[in-house]
């Protein structure tokens, strides 16, 4: 009996103590890889994808706050941005896209890349680290930096200077790694780089371009040094060939809807409108403007098709005057109702400025308030997405702009189409930074050259994309060289260094940076 | 003298405090009078009566004290009497008859009637009734008096009195400290049970269920492939898996309420344990039991709706728009038809509940075999719940060795629909939401066109995804089905090595598969992707294996008793889920995953595995029958915690002192005991939280895929969650056990809570696994049981249970002031736990008010304003106290039992009212001709606040007021709720044995009529206040007390027959 007792006791002891470690070592999820698994290229392409969400969504918000863009009267969180009454959720999105979807992936990328000596990935990661935090500072000001992305649950906030200096140093590190050569065994940058196809020289130019951009942002600070800006510019993009661009795609696949341009995702709704202020910059119809219309106007603002005397023609949107009119106070502009096709609704739609129903169609404004009847002159910045018109069920037939025969409610705009290019950092901006720095230094002749080069470069940059569209479609046609030349020679553009003002540089820089975060810092 | 009248009168005058004593004596007094009435009995023939003898007797205890109220019965007859205040009785019996003398607290004695007409009868005290034995942790039966903690149990007959297919519901009101919430009246919908408040801020707070020595899963599986096909807790009804048990199989349920009682079970014991023991065969002839019950039930309370105004909506310009499903329209005209859509939608539910069992045994073996079928049609058309169960329990002895097996198999399937929608980016694909909102001016039952196609109110006017689907369409077309096939089996081996040492082993497995199927038929008002149909199927498998080896030693030295238990347990839990989803059916009206293009399909898979090893021991010592002490310890090794922290130890100590052993025996206080215990238990975490994982691969513009980290950060430094508990109790019994009082005070603190709170996003993550936060629960429980009346023919047993718990939260992370239950949000109101506040709170928004409490109104509109914050603590869902009053009255072969349960305090948020108000369907929104607001408003001219009263008559503004502004004060929809409920009442009749004897083969036969939930008194205005918006399986502070468009609770009647052959 004692034997049984001892045997049982031993079994208990054995089972309890001995078998533990192996038996219990099962706590890694068999279905889902943990964060140490992905290769550097698998990390970088998603980091880039998510970075542009943060970066370009910051741009969207800059559009709302600077008055590039207005919205119809409403109470959603985004509508409140337009009213300068930002609420949580919409304002924190760029922050979330940066920290949650982008930044926490940089360290695993650097670790993995370092292990295989894939230095270009390390450099790219460090560049994005700097770019992301500087974007956050531009958007939000003070921000956790030194304790961010650590295990601290409530990391402390750092001031702008700490972050600025940290980011500039980080860019230097990035350049150092990008300039290193990788062993052949390391993953090639080209297999994971969705911006520059693994072209390291473009990355290095990007790093210097960013340096120049931020040094230039100091123009109102004591530390501003135009020579430092110019030195950085020398190593930045020298032509449109050196641009860093995100080439979004428009696909007929609901599973890949996220591949479309961020400004399309954020702005291409039926409630977005351009402002009078922005439209005036293009038509030069602001006070003291030349009145000469920029050839980019019908590319950057939407038009709608109206039927006049039986003939369909494009009519450019009017800009919403949010500065000098009481339209917002009077619940305007009002949204179109695109849902109803009811016969009794046909009576009130597409009113002209005088409130006269000029056109009948299935889009209408539902308001019976007289003051709002004219709101159909404000065309939505609406662009189609291929997956929205699948299954032969063209839900918004009237607005579809993929060659369908129906009346087009909006041509959309260059930067808000699903396949719009994301001009992350491009040569035109480099030109305007150069113009600014030289202008501040007193070299007005040099500034004029750079200013004119910037205008041309932006038009040429747009043409790179426009040539890919069906040239029969209004609002998607290439800007003819003659039009570029004529405009550059017109009174809309400073022709002499005496005519050149900082305001003129900024006007063109603003246009060249339309729908991007740069309009905020410009 | 009418005894019943007297009892009633006394009862109403003096309630609980003195009722027992009063009733005892008044009953006794009256009974002596009854006993003097000559007994007339039809069964006797005249010749027998002639041989009768009248006996005068006295009944005393061993000390010669008179016993009052003892019953004297002539054996084999129903002829009897009761002793009076002096212990005396008079009874006329046949010569040579035997008398059976019985009384609670004494051993029953049989005395032969001799020639003497006087009898002195002495009854020995029955220590057994005072030495009640209960099943405690690890299935060990212990004398209740030796326990340092509170345990309450419930036996089969009590359980079956208000038999519910979910045994959890049968505990409601019957056990102090237990809070049961049925999640609505949907067929097959579950109930939640929480004992002494929650111990986890974010994880399951329901007790562990142990059946025949094996842990039995009580999960509530939502199934489906993520929320995008409707799989959210708030969107349908789900069963909790304890429902797989056939209640007829249960012999007893023992509720171990706190960590002290449950410490041996380790990691999950912090929330308490419910130990279920199933039936065994008895020695003797083979018995066959059969029971059949038919029930019908109906909705007990509907939400309050208005039926004065028709469909319509005022647009911004003030015009009345017809293009809506809201009900802000014109008043009904005199001749216009008002549809009672909601009530017409529901139907009476019918249920057949049949079960049969065969049992028997001899000295060395016994068996029990059962089968049951429960078939219910829901109160919602096209819904139902069907459960079939089988069980075999058997045991065989071979000398010192006993081997047994318990095996159960069940198949439970539910047919249901979504109750609320919005999950397919649609206007509404939930049957309940639609049924409650449908305007009274529309005929909701018109849901198909004559050609069988879908009737759309706004055909041609709107996209399909803007449709609010008719509930008839939803229940007929968009079905949700699930089916769970479950097998559990345990093998029990026991070797009695010698009289002081035995070894017991239990090995068992619990495995089930739940198949879920969700169908959206083409044409439903859902997002574009699914408009040509969608089918989502999911198979979830749960497999659990446990091994438990125990050695028991016991030894007596003089007045000391010692017990030692050593044990080891191993658990292995695996669960996996395989899902597939497809949309755009190709062949019409054929709904199968394979009937789609390959590009229109997706799959999902998950697996999780967890292992745990435990070593435990318990040492008990007893001195005479006076002092008892118990010490336990357990060490767990879990696979889910980081290697450095995966081993943790926790002890408990408890004792009791039976002080009545030290005072002279007396007829008033028969038993008294004080008890105290202290315990600490650890709780491990879920699998796979120590690492950070990746989201699914993400396609980039390169066409290739890469990865990003998930938004939850793993933590390689996690520690186990710890609950410490202290408990004191007092047990008293009076009058030989006819009145018992059991009082408990407890205080628990659960700390190192395993949380994944929202952190600063600058960490790179939204959630981070961490240890933080405490829950403190303090509470009291009182249980009073008594037998106020006990006569020969009539007895009344009652139990009153009362308990109250206060759950508070402390030490949450810096900057983290509130924790939400993810699934539970209605308007601005959410189920929430507040730092330095209540665990079961409700958060919400408030009207802006000035310092004097005046509402701040908008100067232009007169509407209330709000600061937009939705994080105010506006209420507490935890009741002040709750309880049940359970009664059983037996008169001869008739029994009436009724259970009243009550709840005092505790806020209930009426989210249904909130929703109906926002669309003009609630009774509240009838106030729409003119609205007055009073408060202060800022005069824009002066910049000063002025007292203002606004009278608003503009229809559009009033509609806005109810739709938007009124809900700024979330508490407008909240009620501090009290209720008293007649939970169940049943009347049963058992055929007398004398009649059954004639049939030769029927041993027992009874018929029962039961009413459930027939009466409910409450100040709550909505549906049944016993509600939880997200059902039974919700973690943390749960969804209890949030009422949002669920399936209404039901009341019902049933008729059942039980026969034993």
Coordinates of N, CA and C in Angstrom, one line a residue, chain B residues 84-164:
Chain B
X84 N -49.6 18.8 20.5 CA -49.9 20.2 20.8 C -48.8 20.9 21.6
X85 N -49.1 22.0 22.2 CA -48.0 22.7 22.9 C -47.3 21.9 24.0
X86 N -48.0 21.0 24.5 CA -47.5 20.1 25.6 C -46.9 18.8 25.0
X87 N -46.9 18.7 23.7 CA -46.4 17.5 23.2 C -47.4 16.3 23.2
X88 N -48.6 16.7 23.4 CA -49.6 15.6 23.5 C -50.4 15.5 22.3
X89 N -51.0 14.2 22.1 CA -51.9 14.0 21.0 C -52.9 12.9 21.3
X90 N -53.9 12.9 20.6 CA -55.0 11.9 20.7 C -55.3 11.4 19.3
X91 N -55.3 10.1 19.2 CA -55.6 9.5 17.8 C -56.3 8.2 18.0
X92 N -57.3 8.0 17.1 CA -58.0 6.7 17.1 C -57.5 5.9 16.0
X93 N -57.0 4.7 16.3 CA -56.4 3.8 15.3 C -56.9 2.4 15.4
X94 N -56.6 1.6 14.4 CA -57.0 0.2 14.5 C -56.1 -0.5 15.6
X95 N -56.7 -1.5 16.1 CA -55.9 -2.3 17.1 C -54.7 -2.9 16.3
X96 N -53.6 -3.0 17.0 CA -52.4 -3.6 16.4 C -51.8 -2.7 15.3
X97 N -52.2 -1.5 15.2 CA -51.6 -0.6 14.2 C -50.2 -0.2 14.7
X98 N -49.4 0.3 13.7 CA -48.1 0.9 14.1 C -48.2 2.4 13.9
X99 N -47.6 3.2 14.7 CA -47.6 4.6 14.6 C -46.2 5.1 14.1
X100 N -46.2 6.0 13.1 CA -45.0 6.6 12.7 C -44.9 8.0 13.2
X101 N -43.9 8.3 14.0 CA -43.8 9.6 14.6 C -42.6 10.4 14.0
X102 N -42.9 11.5 13.5 CA -41.8 12.2 12.9 C -41.9 13.7 13.2
X103 N -40.7 14.3 13.2 CA -40.6 15.8 13.4 C -39.3 16.2 12.8
X104 N -39.3 17.4 12.2 CA -38.0 17.9 11.7 C -37.0 18.1 12.8
X105 N -35.8 17.6 12.6 CA -34.8 17.7 13.6 C -34.7 16.4 14.5
X106 N -35.6 15.5 14.3 CA -35.6 14.3 15.1 C -35.6 13.1 14.2
X107 N -35.1 12.0 14.7 CA -35.2 10.8 13.9 C -36.6 10.3 13.9
X108 N -37.1 9.8 12.8 CA -38.4 9.2 12.8 C -38.5 7.9 13.5
X109 N -39.5 7.7 14.3 CA -39.6 6.5 15.1 C -40.9 5.8 14.8
X110 N -40.9 4.5 14.8 CA -42.2 3.7 14.6 C -42.5 2.9 15.9
X111 N -43.7 3.1 16.3 CA -44.1 2.4 17.6 C -45.3 1.6 17.4
X112 N -45.3 0.4 17.9 CA -46.5 -0.5 17.7 C -47.5 -0.2 18.8
X113 N -48.7 -0.2 18.5 CA -49.8 0.1 19.5 C -50.1 -1.2 20.2
X114 N -49.9 -1.1 21.5 CA -50.2 -2.3 22.2 C -51.6 -2.2 22.8
X115 N -51.8 -2.7 24.0 CA -53.1 -2.7 24.5 C -53.4 -1.4 25.3
X116 N -52.3 -0.8 25.7 CA -52.4 0.4 26.6 C -52.9 1.6 25.7
X117 N -53.9 2.4 26.2 CA -54.3 3.5 25.5 C -53.4 4.7 25.6
X118 N -52.4 4.7 26.5 CA -51.5 5.8 26.6 C -50.1 5.4 26.1
X119 N -49.4 6.4 25.5 CA -48.1 6.1 25.0 C -47.1 7.2 25.3
X120 N -45.9 6.9 25.8 CA -44.9 7.9 25.9 C -43.8 7.6 24.9
X121 N -43.6 8.6 24.0 CA -42.7 8.4 22.9 C -41.5 9.3 23.0
X122 N -40.4 8.8 22.9 CA -39.2 9.6 23.0 C -38.5 9.7 21.6
X123 N -38.3 10.9 21.1 CA -37.6 10.9 19.8 C -36.2 11.4 19.9
X124 N -35.3 10.7 19.3 CA -33.9 11.0 19.3 C -33.6 12.2 18.3
X125 N -32.7 13.0 18.7 CA -32.4 14.2 17.8 C -31.7 13.6 16.6
X126 N -32.0 14.2 15.5 CA -31.4 13.7 14.3 C -30.3 14.7 13.9
X127 N -29.1 14.3 14.2 CA -28.0 15.3 13.9 C -27.8 15.4 12.4
X128 N -28.3 14.4 11.7 CA -28.1 14.4 10.3 C -28.6 15.7 9.6
X129 N -29.8 16.1 10.0 CA -30.4 17.2 9.3 C -29.6 18.5 9.6
X130 N -29.0 18.5 10.7 CA -28.2 19.7 11.0 C -26.8 19.5 10.4
X131 N -26.4 18.3 10.2 CA -25.1 18.0 9.6 C -25.3 17.9 8.1
X132 N -25.8 18.9 7.5 CA -26.1 18.9 6.1 C -24.8 18.7 5.3
X133 N -24.8 17.9 4.3 CA -23.6 17.7 3.5 C -23.7 18.4 2.2
X134 N -22.7 19.1 1.8 CA -22.8 19.8 0.5 C -21.6 19.4 -0.4
X135 N -21.7 19.5 -1.7 CA -20.6 19.2 -2.6 C -19.8 20.5 -2.7
X136 N -18.5 20.3 -2.4 CA -17.6 21.5 -2.5 C -16.6 21.3 -3.6
X137 N -15.6 22.1 -3.6 CA -14.6 22.1 -4.6 C -14.0 20.7 -4.9
X138 N -13.8 20.4 -6.1 CA -13.2 19.1 -6.5 C -14.3 17.9 -6.3
X139 N -15.5 18.3 -6.1 CA -16.6 17.3 -5.9 C -16.5 16.7 -4.5
X140 N -15.8 17.2 -3.6 CA -15.7 16.6 -2.3 C -16.9 17.0 -1.4
X141 N -17.5 16.0 -0.9 CA -18.7 16.2 0.0 C -18.2 16.6 1.4
X142 N -18.7 17.7 1.9 CA -18.2 18.1 3.2 C -19.4 18.4 4.1
X143 N -19.3 18.3 5.4 CA -20.3 18.7 6.3 C -20.4 20.2 6.2
X144 N -21.6 20.8 6.0 CA -21.7 22.2 5.9 C -21.1 23.0 7.1
X145 N -21.2 22.3 8.3 CA -20.8 23.1 9.5 C -19.3 23.2 9.5
X146 N -18.6 22.4 8.7 CA -17.1 22.5 8.8 C -16.6 23.6 7.8
X147 N -17.5 24.2 7.1 CA -17.0 25.1 6.0 C -16.7 26.5 6.6
X148 N -15.7 27.1 6.1 CA -15.4 28.5 6.5 C -15.9 29.5 5.5
X149 N -16.8 29.1 4.6 CA -17.3 30.0 3.6 C -18.7 29.5 3.3
X150 N -19.4 30.3 2.5 CA -20.8 30.1 2.2 C -21.0 29.2 0.9
X151 N -21.7 28.2 1.0 CA -22.1 27.4 -0.2 C -23.6 27.2 -0.1
X152 N -24.3 27.3 -1.2 CA -25.7 27.0 -1.3 C -25.9 26.0 -2.4
X153 N -26.8 25.1 -2.1 CA -27.1 24.2 -3.2 C -28.6 24.0 -3.5
X154 N -28.8 23.4 -4.5 CA -30.2 23.3 -5.0 C -30.4 21.9 -5.6
X155 N -31.4 21.2 -5.1 CA -31.6 19.8 -5.5 C -32.5 19.7 -6.7
X156 N -32.5 18.5 -7.3 CA -33.3 18.2 -8.5 C -34.7 18.6 -8.4
X157 N -35.4 18.3 -7.3 CA -36.9 18.6 -7.3 C -37.1 20.1 -7.3
X158 N -36.3 20.8 -6.6 CA -36.4 22.3 -6.6 C -36.1 22.8 -8.0
X159 N -35.1 22.3 -8.6 CA -34.7 22.7 -10.0 C -35.8 22.5 -11.0
X160 N -36.5 21.4 -10.8 CA -37.5 21.1 -11.8 C -38.9 21.7 -11.6
X161 N -39.0 22.4 -10.4 CA -40.3 23.0 -10.1 C -40.6 24.1 -11.1
X162 N -39.6 24.9 -11.4 CA -39.8 25.9 -12.5 C -38.7 25.5 -13.6
X163 N -38.8 24.3 -14.1 CA -37.8 23.8 -15.0 C -37.7 24.8 -16.2
X164 N -36.4 25.0 -16.5 CA -36.1 25.9 -17.6 C -35.0 25.1 -18.4

